[in-house]
Short mmCIF file of C-alpha atoms and ligand atoms in Angstrom, two decimals:
data_model
loop_
_atom_site.label_atom_id
_atom_site.label_comp_id
_atom_site.label_asym_id
_atom_site.label_seq_id
_atom_site.Cartn_x
_atom_site.Cartn_y
_atom_site.Cartn_z
CA MET K 1 -1.68 -23.04 21.25
CA ILE K 2 -2.00 -22.61 17.52
CA GLN K 3 -0.10 -19.53 16.40
CA LYS K 4 -0.28 -17.45 13.28
CA ILE K 5 2.16 -18.14 10.47
CA LYS K 6 5.47 -16.33 10.88
CA GLY K 7 5.50 -13.04 9.03
CA THR K 8 1.73 -12.50 9.08
CA MET K 9 -0.24 -9.99 11.15
CA ASP K 10 -3.28 -9.79 13.38
CA LEU K 11 -4.69 -6.30 13.22
CA PHE K 12 -7.04 -5.05 15.94
CA PRO K 13 -9.28 -1.97 15.67
CA GLU K 14 -6.60 0.46 16.95
CA GLU K 15 -4.49 -0.60 13.95
CA THR K 16 -7.21 -1.17 11.37
CA VAL K 17 -8.43 2.38 11.95
CA LEU K 18 -5.01 3.53 10.72
CA PHE K 19 -5.18 1.24 7.69
CA ARG K 20 -8.69 2.47 6.85
CA TYR K 21 -7.56 6.06 7.11
CA MET K 22 -4.62 5.48 4.76
CA GLU K 23 -6.69 3.41 2.37
CA GLY K 24 -9.39 6.11 2.31
CA ILE K 25 -6.85 8.69 1.16
CA MET K 26 -5.42 6.26 -1.41
CA ARG K 27 -8.89 5.63 -2.88
CA GLU K 28 -9.73 9.34 -2.93
CA GLU K 29 -6.50 10.32 -4.64
CA ALA K 30 -6.79 7.47 -7.16
CA ALA K 31 -10.30 8.72 -8.03
CA ARG K 32 -9.02 12.31 -8.49
CA TYR K 33 -6.51 11.02 -10.99
CA GLY K 34 -9.15 8.95 -12.78
CA PHE K 35 -8.00 5.50 -11.71
CA GLY K 36 -10.77 2.92 -11.21
CA GLU K 37 -10.52 0.01 -8.81
CA ILE K 38 -9.69 -3.42 -10.23
CA ARG K 39 -9.95 -6.69 -8.30
CA THR K 40 -8.18 -9.80 -9.50
CA PRO K 41 -7.78 -13.24 -7.88
CA THR K 42 -5.46 -13.80 -4.92
CA PHE K 43 -3.87 -16.75 -6.72
CA GLU K 44 -2.94 -17.33 -10.34
CA ASN K 45 -1.20 -19.90 -12.48
CA THR K 46 2.45 -19.89 -11.42
CA GLU K 47 3.44 -19.40 -15.05
CA LEU K 48 1.97 -15.88 -15.00
CA PHE K 49 4.45 -14.70 -12.38
CA VAL K 50 7.36 -16.66 -13.85
CA ARG K 51 6.81 -14.81 -17.13
CA GLY K 52 5.39 -11.55 -15.82
CA VAL K 53 7.72 -10.93 -12.88
CA GLY K 54 10.73 -12.76 -14.33
CA ASP K 55 12.33 -16.11 -13.64
CA THR K 56 15.67 -14.55 -12.63
CA THR K 57 14.12 -12.46 -9.86
CA ASP K 58 14.36 -13.25 -6.14
CA VAL K 59 10.57 -12.96 -5.99
CA VAL K 60 10.09 -15.89 -8.37
CA GLN K 61 13.16 -17.91 -7.43
CA LYS K 62 12.96 -17.73 -3.66
CA GLU K 63 9.89 -15.93 -2.38
CA MET K 64 6.78 -17.28 -4.06
CA TYR K 65 4.15 -19.36 -2.24
CA THR K 66 3.65 -22.05 -4.83
CA PHE K 67 1.59 -25.22 -4.50
CA ALA K 68 0.01 -27.96 -6.58
CA ASP K 69 -3.70 -27.51 -7.20
CA ARG K 70 -5.89 -30.23 -5.76
CA ASP K 71 -7.96 -31.25 -8.75
CA GLU K 72 -5.73 -30.60 -11.70
CA ASN K 73 -2.10 -31.17 -12.34
CA ARG K 74 -1.13 -27.54 -12.30
CA SER K 75 0.97 -25.18 -10.23
CA ILE K 76 -0.63 -22.22 -8.52
CA SER K 77 0.98 -19.28 -6.69
CA LEU K 78 -0.28 -16.69 -4.26
CA ARG K 79 0.29 -13.31 -5.87
CA PRO K 80 3.64 -11.80 -4.85
CA GLU K 81 2.65 -8.47 -6.47
CA GLY K 82 -0.24 -7.01 -8.43
CA THR K 83 0.97 -5.87 -11.84
CA ALA K 84 1.16 -9.25 -13.62
CA SER K 85 -2.42 -10.11 -12.62
CA VAL K 86 -3.75 -6.77 -13.84
CA ALA K 87 -1.95 -7.21 -17.17
CA ARG K 88 -3.35 -10.73 -17.49
CA ALA K 89 -6.87 -9.51 -16.69
CA LEU K 90 -6.79 -6.83 -19.33
CA ILE K 91 -5.51 -9.23 -21.98
CA GLU K 92 -7.99 -11.94 -21.04
CA ASN K 93 -10.91 -9.50 -21.09
CA GLY K 94 -9.89 -7.75 -24.29
CA ARG K 95 -9.61 -4.39 -22.57
CA TYR K 96 -6.66 -3.41 -24.74
CA SER K 97 -9.06 -2.49 -27.57
CA GLU K 98 -10.70 0.23 -25.45
CA THR K 99 -9.83 3.92 -25.57
CA MET K 100 -6.45 4.56 -23.97
CA PRO K 101 -5.20 5.10 -21.39
CA LEU K 102 -6.50 2.37 -19.06
CA LYS K 103 -6.06 3.39 -15.44
CA TYR K 104 -6.54 0.97 -12.57
CA TYR K 105 -5.73 0.85 -8.87
CA TYR K 106 -5.95 -1.84 -6.22
CA ILE K 107 -5.46 -2.35 -2.50
CA ILE K 108 -4.43 -5.97 -1.98
CA SER K 109 -2.44 -8.35 0.14
CA CYS K 110 0.63 -9.91 -1.46
CA PHE K 111 2.60 -12.94 -0.34
CA ARG K 112 6.35 -13.43 -0.32
CA HIS K 113 8.39 -15.95 1.62
CA GLU K 114 10.97 -13.51 2.97
CA LYS K 115 12.82 -13.14 6.24
CA PRO K 116 10.31 -11.30 8.45
CA GLN K 117 11.55 -8.08 10.07
CA ALA K 118 10.30 -4.54 10.66
CA GLY K 119 8.65 -3.46 7.40
CA ARG K 120 9.03 -6.87 5.79
CA SER K 121 6.40 -9.52 6.25
CA ARG K 122 5.20 -12.60 4.36
CA GLU K 123 1.70 -11.30 3.84
CA PHE K 124 1.81 -7.56 3.24
CA PHE K 125 -0.55 -4.91 1.97
CA GLN K 126 -0.04 -2.86 -1.11
CA PHE K 127 -1.71 0.08 -2.79
CA GLY K 128 -0.93 -0.26 -6.48
CA THR K 129 -1.75 1.64 -9.65
CA GLU K 130 -1.24 0.81 -13.31
CA MET K 131 -1.67 2.99 -16.38
CA PHE K 132 -1.62 1.25 -19.77
CA GLY K 133 -1.58 2.58 -23.31
CA SER K 134 0.74 5.55 -23.08
CA ASP K 135 4.50 5.77 -23.46
CA SER K 136 4.52 9.49 -22.84
CA PRO K 137 6.48 11.16 -20.02
CA ALA K 138 3.13 12.79 -19.16
CA ALA K 139 1.91 9.35 -18.08
CA ASP K 140 5.06 8.85 -16.00
CA ALA K 141 4.62 12.24 -14.34
CA THR K 142 0.94 11.53 -13.61
CA VAL K 143 1.62 8.20 -11.92
CA ILE K 144 4.54 9.59 -9.90
CA SER K 145 2.49 12.60 -8.89
CA LEU K 146 -0.35 10.35 -7.70
CA ALA K 147 2.03 8.48 -5.37
CA ALA K 148 3.51 11.79 -4.18
CA SER K 149 0.02 13.21 -3.52
CA VAL K 150 -0.98 10.25 -1.36
CA LEU K 151 2.19 10.56 0.73
CA ARG K 152 1.77 14.34 0.96
CA ARG K 153 -1.86 14.08 2.05
CA LEU K 154 -0.87 11.57 4.72
CA GLY K 155 1.37 14.33 6.07
CA LEU K 156 4.68 12.56 5.47
CA LYS K 157 7.63 14.93 5.42
CA ASN K 158 10.40 12.35 5.75
CA VAL K 159 9.88 10.72 2.34
CA LYS K 160 11.99 11.51 -0.72
CA LEU K 161 11.39 10.64 -4.36
CA HIS K 162 14.32 9.07 -6.23
CA ILE K 163 14.04 8.64 -9.99
CA ASN K 164 16.14 7.12 -12.72
CA SER K 165 15.82 5.83 -16.28
CA ILE K 166 17.13 2.36 -17.04
CA GLY K 167 16.66 2.68 -20.79
CA CYS K 168 14.85 0.64 -23.40
CA PRO K 169 15.76 -2.48 -25.44
CA ASP K 170 17.76 -0.16 -27.75
CA CYS K 171 20.05 1.30 -25.11
CA ARG K 172 20.06 -1.53 -22.54
CA PRO K 173 22.61 -3.77 -24.35
CA GLY K 174 25.24 -0.99 -24.44
CA TYR K 175 24.72 -0.26 -20.78
CA ARG K 176 24.71 -3.93 -19.90
CA ALA K 177 28.07 -4.39 -21.62
CA ALA K 178 29.57 -1.41 -19.74
CA LEU K 179 28.28 -2.87 -16.48
CA VAL K 180 29.64 -6.35 -17.20
CA ASP K 181 33.07 -4.85 -18.08
CA TYR K 182 33.11 -2.87 -14.84
CA TYR K 183 32.13 -5.73 -12.57
CA THR K 184 34.31 -8.27 -14.37
CA ALA K 185 37.27 -6.03 -13.54
CA HIS K 186 36.19 -6.21 -9.87
CA LYS K 187 35.08 -9.84 -9.84
CA GLY K 188 37.28 -10.67 -6.83
CA GLU K 189 35.40 -8.15 -4.66
CA ILE K 190 31.75 -9.08 -5.29
CA CYS K 191 29.67 -11.63 -3.38
CA ASP K 192 28.83 -15.08 -4.78
CA THR K 193 25.23 -14.15 -5.57
CA CYS K 194 26.48 -11.19 -7.55
CA LYS K 195 28.94 -13.39 -9.46
CA ASP K 196 25.90 -15.37 -10.56
CA ARG K 197 24.00 -12.15 -11.38
CA LEU K 198 26.86 -11.02 -13.57
CA ASP K 199 25.93 -13.71 -16.11
CA LYS K 200 22.19 -13.73 -15.70
CA ASN K 201 21.05 -10.23 -14.82
CA PRO K 202 23.89 -7.74 -14.32
CA LEU K 203 21.53 -4.83 -13.59
CA ARG K 204 20.59 -6.57 -10.36
CA LEU K 205 24.18 -6.12 -9.13
CA LEU K 206 23.35 -2.48 -8.46
CA ASP K 207 20.64 -3.63 -6.04
CA CYS K 208 22.93 -5.74 -3.82
CA LYS K 209 22.99 -4.70 -0.17
CA ASN K 210 26.30 -6.45 0.71
CA PRO K 211 28.72 -3.67 1.78
CA PRO K 212 31.52 -4.44 -0.75
CA CYS K 213 29.00 -4.74 -3.60
CA ALA K 214 27.13 -1.63 -2.48
CA ALA K 215 30.43 0.31 -2.42
CA LEU K 216 31.24 -0.85 -5.95
CA ALA K 217 27.74 0.04 -7.13
CA LYS K 218 28.36 3.68 -6.19
CA LYS K 219 31.11 3.95 -8.81
CA ALA K 220 29.48 1.72 -11.43
CA PRO K 221 28.53 3.06 -14.88
CA ARG K 222 25.24 4.94 -14.72
CA THR K 223 22.26 4.10 -16.91
CA VAL K 224 21.60 7.80 -17.51
CA ASP K 225 24.97 8.07 -19.29
CA HIS K 226 24.03 5.30 -21.72
CA LEU K 227 20.52 6.29 -22.76
CA CYS K 228 19.57 6.43 -26.42
CA GLU K 229 18.34 9.74 -27.77
CA ALA K 230 14.66 8.90 -27.36
CA CYS K 231 15.06 7.70 -23.76
CA GLU K 232 17.15 10.73 -22.88
CA ARG K 233 14.57 13.11 -24.33
CA LYS K 234 11.74 11.41 -22.43
CA PHE K 235 13.65 11.50 -19.18
CA LYS K 236 14.36 15.22 -19.66
CA THR K 237 10.68 15.91 -20.33
CA LEU K 238 9.70 13.95 -17.24
CA THR K 239 12.05 15.87 -14.96
CA ALA K 240 10.96 19.18 -16.52
CA ALA K 241 7.31 18.24 -15.87
CA LEU K 242 8.03 17.24 -12.26
CA ASP K 243 9.86 20.54 -11.74
CA LYS K 244 6.90 22.54 -13.03
CA MET K 245 4.41 20.38 -11.13
CA ASP K 246 6.33 21.07 -7.94
CA VAL K 247 6.99 17.39 -7.24
CA PRO K 248 10.47 17.33 -5.66
CA TYR K 249 12.81 14.49 -6.68
CA GLU K 250 16.42 13.55 -6.98
CA ILE K 251 18.00 11.63 -9.81
CA ASP K 252 19.47 8.48 -8.34
CA SER K 253 21.39 6.18 -10.66
CA GLY K 254 21.27 3.45 -8.02
CA ILE K 255 17.53 2.87 -8.52
CA VAL K 256 17.17 -0.09 -10.89
CA ARG K 257 14.17 -1.97 -9.33
CA GLY K 258 14.10 -5.65 -8.57
CA LEU K 259 11.62 -6.92 -11.15
CA ASP K 260 12.51 -7.91 -14.70
CA TYR K 261 9.83 -6.06 -16.58
CA TYR K 262 10.95 -2.49 -15.99
CA THR K 263 12.05 -0.23 -18.86
CA GLY K 264 12.71 3.51 -18.96
CA THR K 265 11.52 5.43 -15.92
CA VAL K 266 11.95 3.80 -12.52
CA PHE K 267 11.37 5.41 -9.14
CA GLU K 268 11.22 4.85 -5.42
CA PHE K 269 9.93 6.87 -2.52
CA ILE K 270 12.31 6.37 0.37
CA ALA K 271 11.50 7.20 3.99
CA GLU K 272 14.06 8.34 6.50
CA GLY K 273 14.11 6.97 10.02
CA ILE K 274 12.20 3.72 9.56
CA GLY K 275 15.19 1.38 9.37
CA ALA K 276 16.50 -0.81 6.58
CA GLN K 277 13.13 -1.39 4.90
CA SER K 278 12.86 2.22 3.83
CA THR K 279 11.33 2.00 0.34
CA VAL K 280 7.69 2.84 0.93
CA CYS K 281 6.81 2.87 -2.76
CA GLY K 282 8.47 1.49 -5.86
CA GLY K 283 7.45 1.70 -9.46
CA GLY K 284 8.30 2.31 -13.04
CA ARG K 285 7.60 1.73 -16.67
CA TYR K 286 7.11 -1.82 -17.97
CA ASN K 287 6.62 -1.52 -21.71
CA GLY K 288 7.51 -5.17 -22.36
CA LEU K 289 5.24 -6.80 -19.81
CA VAL K 290 1.93 -7.16 -21.63
CA GLU K 291 3.59 -8.71 -24.64
CA SER K 292 5.69 -11.04 -22.50
CA ILE K 293 2.58 -12.66 -21.08
CA GLY K 294 0.90 -13.14 -24.44
CA GLY K 295 -0.83 -9.82 -25.09
CA PRO K 296 -0.35 -7.11 -27.69
CA SER K 297 2.45 -4.59 -27.45
CA LEU K 298 1.10 -2.14 -24.89
CA PRO K 299 3.17 0.27 -22.79
CA GLY K 300 2.46 0.66 -19.10
CA ILE K 301 3.63 2.35 -15.93
CA GLY K 302 2.68 1.87 -12.30
CA PHE K 303 3.78 1.58 -8.71
CA GLY K 304 3.30 -0.50 -5.60
CA MET K 305 3.12 1.27 -2.26
CA GLY K 306 3.73 -0.81 0.87
CA ILE K 307 0.95 0.22 3.24
CA THR K 308 2.65 -1.17 6.36
CA ARG K 309 5.84 0.71 5.54
CA VAL K 310 3.91 3.94 4.97
CA LEU K 311 2.41 3.37 8.42
CA LEU K 312 5.89 2.96 9.93
CA ALA K 313 6.89 6.28 8.36
CA MET K 314 3.74 7.91 9.76
CA LYS K 315 4.43 6.51 13.22
CA GLU K 316 8.02 7.77 13.01
CA GLN K 317 6.55 11.28 12.65
CA GLY K 318 3.84 10.76 15.26
CA LEU K 319 1.16 11.19 12.60
CA ASP K 320 -0.78 8.16 13.83
CA LYS K 321 -1.65 9.83 17.16
CA GLU K 322 -4.58 11.84 15.82
CA ILE K 323 -6.09 8.96 13.89
CA VAL K 324 -8.35 7.23 16.37
CA ALA K 325 -11.65 5.42 16.09
CA GLU K 326 -14.76 7.61 16.34
CA ALA K 327 -16.08 8.01 19.90
CA PRO K 328 -19.79 7.44 20.64
CA ARG K 329 -22.03 10.47 20.44
CA LEU K 330 -24.13 9.15 23.29
CA TYR K 331 -23.95 6.57 26.07
CA ILE K 332 -27.21 5.64 27.79
CA ALA K 333 -26.73 4.43 31.35
CA ALA K 334 -29.64 2.52 32.86
CA LEU K 335 -30.60 1.45 36.37
CA GLY K 336 -32.97 -1.52 36.57
CA GLU K 337 -34.53 -3.82 34.02
CA ALA K 338 -37.26 -1.54 32.66
CA ALA K 339 -34.74 1.26 32.16
CA SER K 340 -32.35 -1.14 30.46
CA VAL K 341 -35.02 -2.16 27.94
CA GLU K 342 -35.84 1.52 27.33
CA ALA K 343 -32.11 2.23 26.85
CA MET K 344 -31.96 -0.53 24.23
CA ALA K 345 -34.98 0.96 22.43
CA ILE K 346 -33.59 4.49 22.35
CA THR K 347 -30.15 3.22 21.30
CA GLU K 348 -31.74 1.32 18.42
CA ARG K 349 -33.85 4.33 17.36
CA LEU K 350 -30.80 6.59 17.29
CA ARG K 351 -28.64 4.03 15.50
CA ARG K 352 -31.29 3.75 12.79
CA ALA K 353 -31.04 7.52 12.46
CA GLY K 354 -27.28 7.17 11.91
CA VAL K 355 -26.04 8.10 15.38
CA TYR K 356 -23.21 6.19 17.05
CA CYS K 357 -24.86 5.34 20.35
CA GLU K 358 -24.02 2.82 23.11
CA CYS K 359 -25.77 1.38 26.17
CA ASP K 360 -24.91 -1.21 28.80
CA VAL K 361 -24.84 -4.81 27.59
CA VAL K 362 -22.79 -6.25 30.43
CA GLY K 363 -25.05 -5.55 33.44
CA ARG K 364 -22.72 -3.07 35.13
CA SER K 365 -23.68 -0.98 38.15
CA LEU K 366 -24.68 2.62 37.39
CA LYS K 367 -21.35 3.88 38.72
CA ALA K 368 -19.43 1.41 36.55
CA GLN K 369 -21.54 2.38 33.52
CA MET K 370 -20.60 6.04 33.97
CA LYS K 371 -16.94 5.10 34.32
CA TYR K 372 -17.22 3.08 31.13
CA ALA K 373 -18.92 5.98 29.28
CA ASN K 374 -15.95 8.12 30.24
CA LYS K 375 -13.45 5.51 29.15
CA ILE K 376 -14.96 5.17 25.68
CA GLY K 377 -15.10 8.95 25.35
CA ALA K 378 -18.87 9.37 24.89
CA GLU K 379 -19.76 12.99 24.06
CA TYR K 380 -23.08 12.85 25.90
CA THR K 381 -24.65 10.57 28.49
CA LEU K 382 -28.25 9.98 29.44
CA ILE K 383 -29.13 8.35 32.76
CA LEU K 384 -32.34 6.33 32.91
CA GLY K 385 -33.95 5.11 36.12
CA ASP K 386 -37.54 4.28 37.15
CA SER K 387 -38.56 7.94 37.59
CA GLU K 388 -37.25 8.91 34.15
CA ILE K 389 -39.20 6.07 32.55
CA GLU K 390 -42.31 7.16 34.43
CA CYS K 391 -42.24 10.81 33.35
CA GLY K 392 -40.74 10.13 29.90
CA LYS K 393 -37.98 12.71 30.43
CA ALA K 394 -34.31 12.58 31.36
CA GLN K 395 -31.20 14.74 31.70
CA LEU K 396 -28.83 14.76 28.74
CA ARG K 397 -25.34 15.50 30.02
CA ASN K 398 -22.60 17.05 27.95
CA MET K 399 -19.49 15.20 29.14
CA LYS K 400 -17.11 17.96 28.13
CA ASP K 401 -18.60 20.93 29.99
CA GLY K 402 -20.91 19.11 32.41
CA THR K 403 -24.02 21.04 31.30
CA GLN K 404 -27.36 19.23 31.36
CA THR K 405 -30.54 19.63 29.33
CA GLU K 406 -33.87 17.91 29.79
CA VAL K 407 -35.01 15.79 26.83
CA GLU K 408 -38.19 13.91 25.91
CA LEU K 409 -37.31 10.21 25.75
CA ALA K 410 -39.82 9.39 23.01
CA SER K 411 -38.65 11.96 20.50
CA PHE K 412 -35.23 13.40 21.30
CA THR K 413 -32.43 13.13 18.83
CA ILE K 414 -28.81 14.12 18.99
P1 ATP C 501 12.28 -4.42 -1.25
O1 ATP C 501 13.40 -3.69 -1.87
O2 ATP C 501 11.89 -3.86 0.05
O3 ATP C 501 12.48 -5.91 -1.22
P2 ATP C 501 10.75 -4.79 -3.61
O4 ATP C 501 11.54 -4.13 -4.66
O5 ATP C 501 10.80 -6.26 -3.47
O6 ATP C 501 11.05 -4.13 -2.19
P3 ATP C 501 8.22 -4.21 -4.87
O7 ATP C 501 8.05 -5.53 -5.48
O8 ATP C 501 8.54 -3.07 -5.74
O9 ATP C 501 9.25 -4.30 -3.67
O10 ATP C 501 6.92 -3.86 -4.01
C1 ATP C 501 6.43 -2.54 -3.88
C2 ATP C 501 6.41 -2.10 -2.43
O11 ATP C 501 5.80 -3.06 -1.59
C3 ATP C 501 7.80 -1.92 -1.83
O12 ATP C 501 8.33 -0.67 -2.14
C4 ATP C 501 7.51 -2.04 -0.35
O13 ATP C 501 7.03 -0.81 0.18
C5 ATP C 501 6.40 -3.06 -0.31
N1 ATP C 501 6.92 -4.40 0.01
C6 ATP C 501 7.59 -5.26 -0.80
N2 ATP C 501 7.86 -6.40 -0.17
C7 ATP C 501 7.34 -6.27 1.10
C8 ATP C 501 7.28 -7.13 2.25
N3 ATP C 501 7.78 -8.35 2.23
N4 ATP C 501 6.69 -6.66 3.37
C9 ATP C 501 6.15 -5.42 3.41
N5 ATP C 501 6.15 -4.57 2.36
C10 ATP C 501 6.75 -4.98 1.22
MG1 MG C 502 11.86 -7.56 -2.22
#
């Protein structure tokens, strides 16, 4: 038997109903905050991600689905995330000369060759937002509040917001030096990957999940202690705004984010009780990104929310139980061929009027049809036999309380 690729998913209606529910709330909230939907290609020139995500990142070095294009000698990659594509699209289409800010959202699948486990797959779904053209803490607070609103509306109580500032090109070198000093003094204790990171990207050391490295990270110098005046002021304004907006958070110096393009504010929403893959949403400011892929200098901030992980958090709280597919308003049971044709006709008439209506298409006995109507949770049933067809009337039965009313077959609606 041919099987699906490891780390991908088949989603049946019981699951897709949950995805549609979540996505509906994401779209509604994005609209309330004035974000419009953007759609970009599923694959791009590999170079975009190498430059836009960063060639020292795990995503680019180990996780990208990269292949040679068939008709041209060029390398293409399936998108591992959404931000680089959105930045490319706005440069390519000259959107940067429009009135700021530019606010976009997307619901996409992303592809990363990772070790599949709960909350980590190779094709995964992401709700992402990007706001370009503002370097103000007000923009940071807006984007963070949008993510918080979505999670709040989904009913999640086990998710906490962690925020940090990792500084700008002015303060980063000082912090980087402090970090290198600290880890060089502990070089014997860190893992081999981290030894490599120490030269290439020391900030990433704080992200390492190996127990000895993680223990060292706890005592490492904190970015917030090395911020320049401007970064410190912005971070203070952001936290003051979040306080007043009633968006709870904790400052967490361990949040540094895995992608190269982050500057200033970074944040994660972390869920309790869903295992190791607990970051349901990660984001931050990426003021250098647009320029790094060939555009003008344009600040930006955004986030990516892992839809499957949000679902895990919802399931952990039992919030998925109430989200079920709509049940039919009416099931028409029919006995005999003439009645079956009439059932089809009435079903069609009601469907055209916008009613969710079902009738037998399998050729079940009347008894089995009634059992089926019950199973699918029909609110009402109508039983059609020869005598009902003859007099043009039938009994409409309310399945909840068992009451019946007579209806005219030709004209009744429900
Ligand atoms: P992680 O720390 O879990 O590897 P990341 O830093 O690589 O996450 P981002 O690139 O910031 O993740 O992606 C944003 C969000 O997308 C994450 O917070 C997570 O919820 C989700 N996500 C990332 N990778 C995966 C994956 N392989 N499977 C499912 N969801 C994912
Ligand atoms: Mg990752």
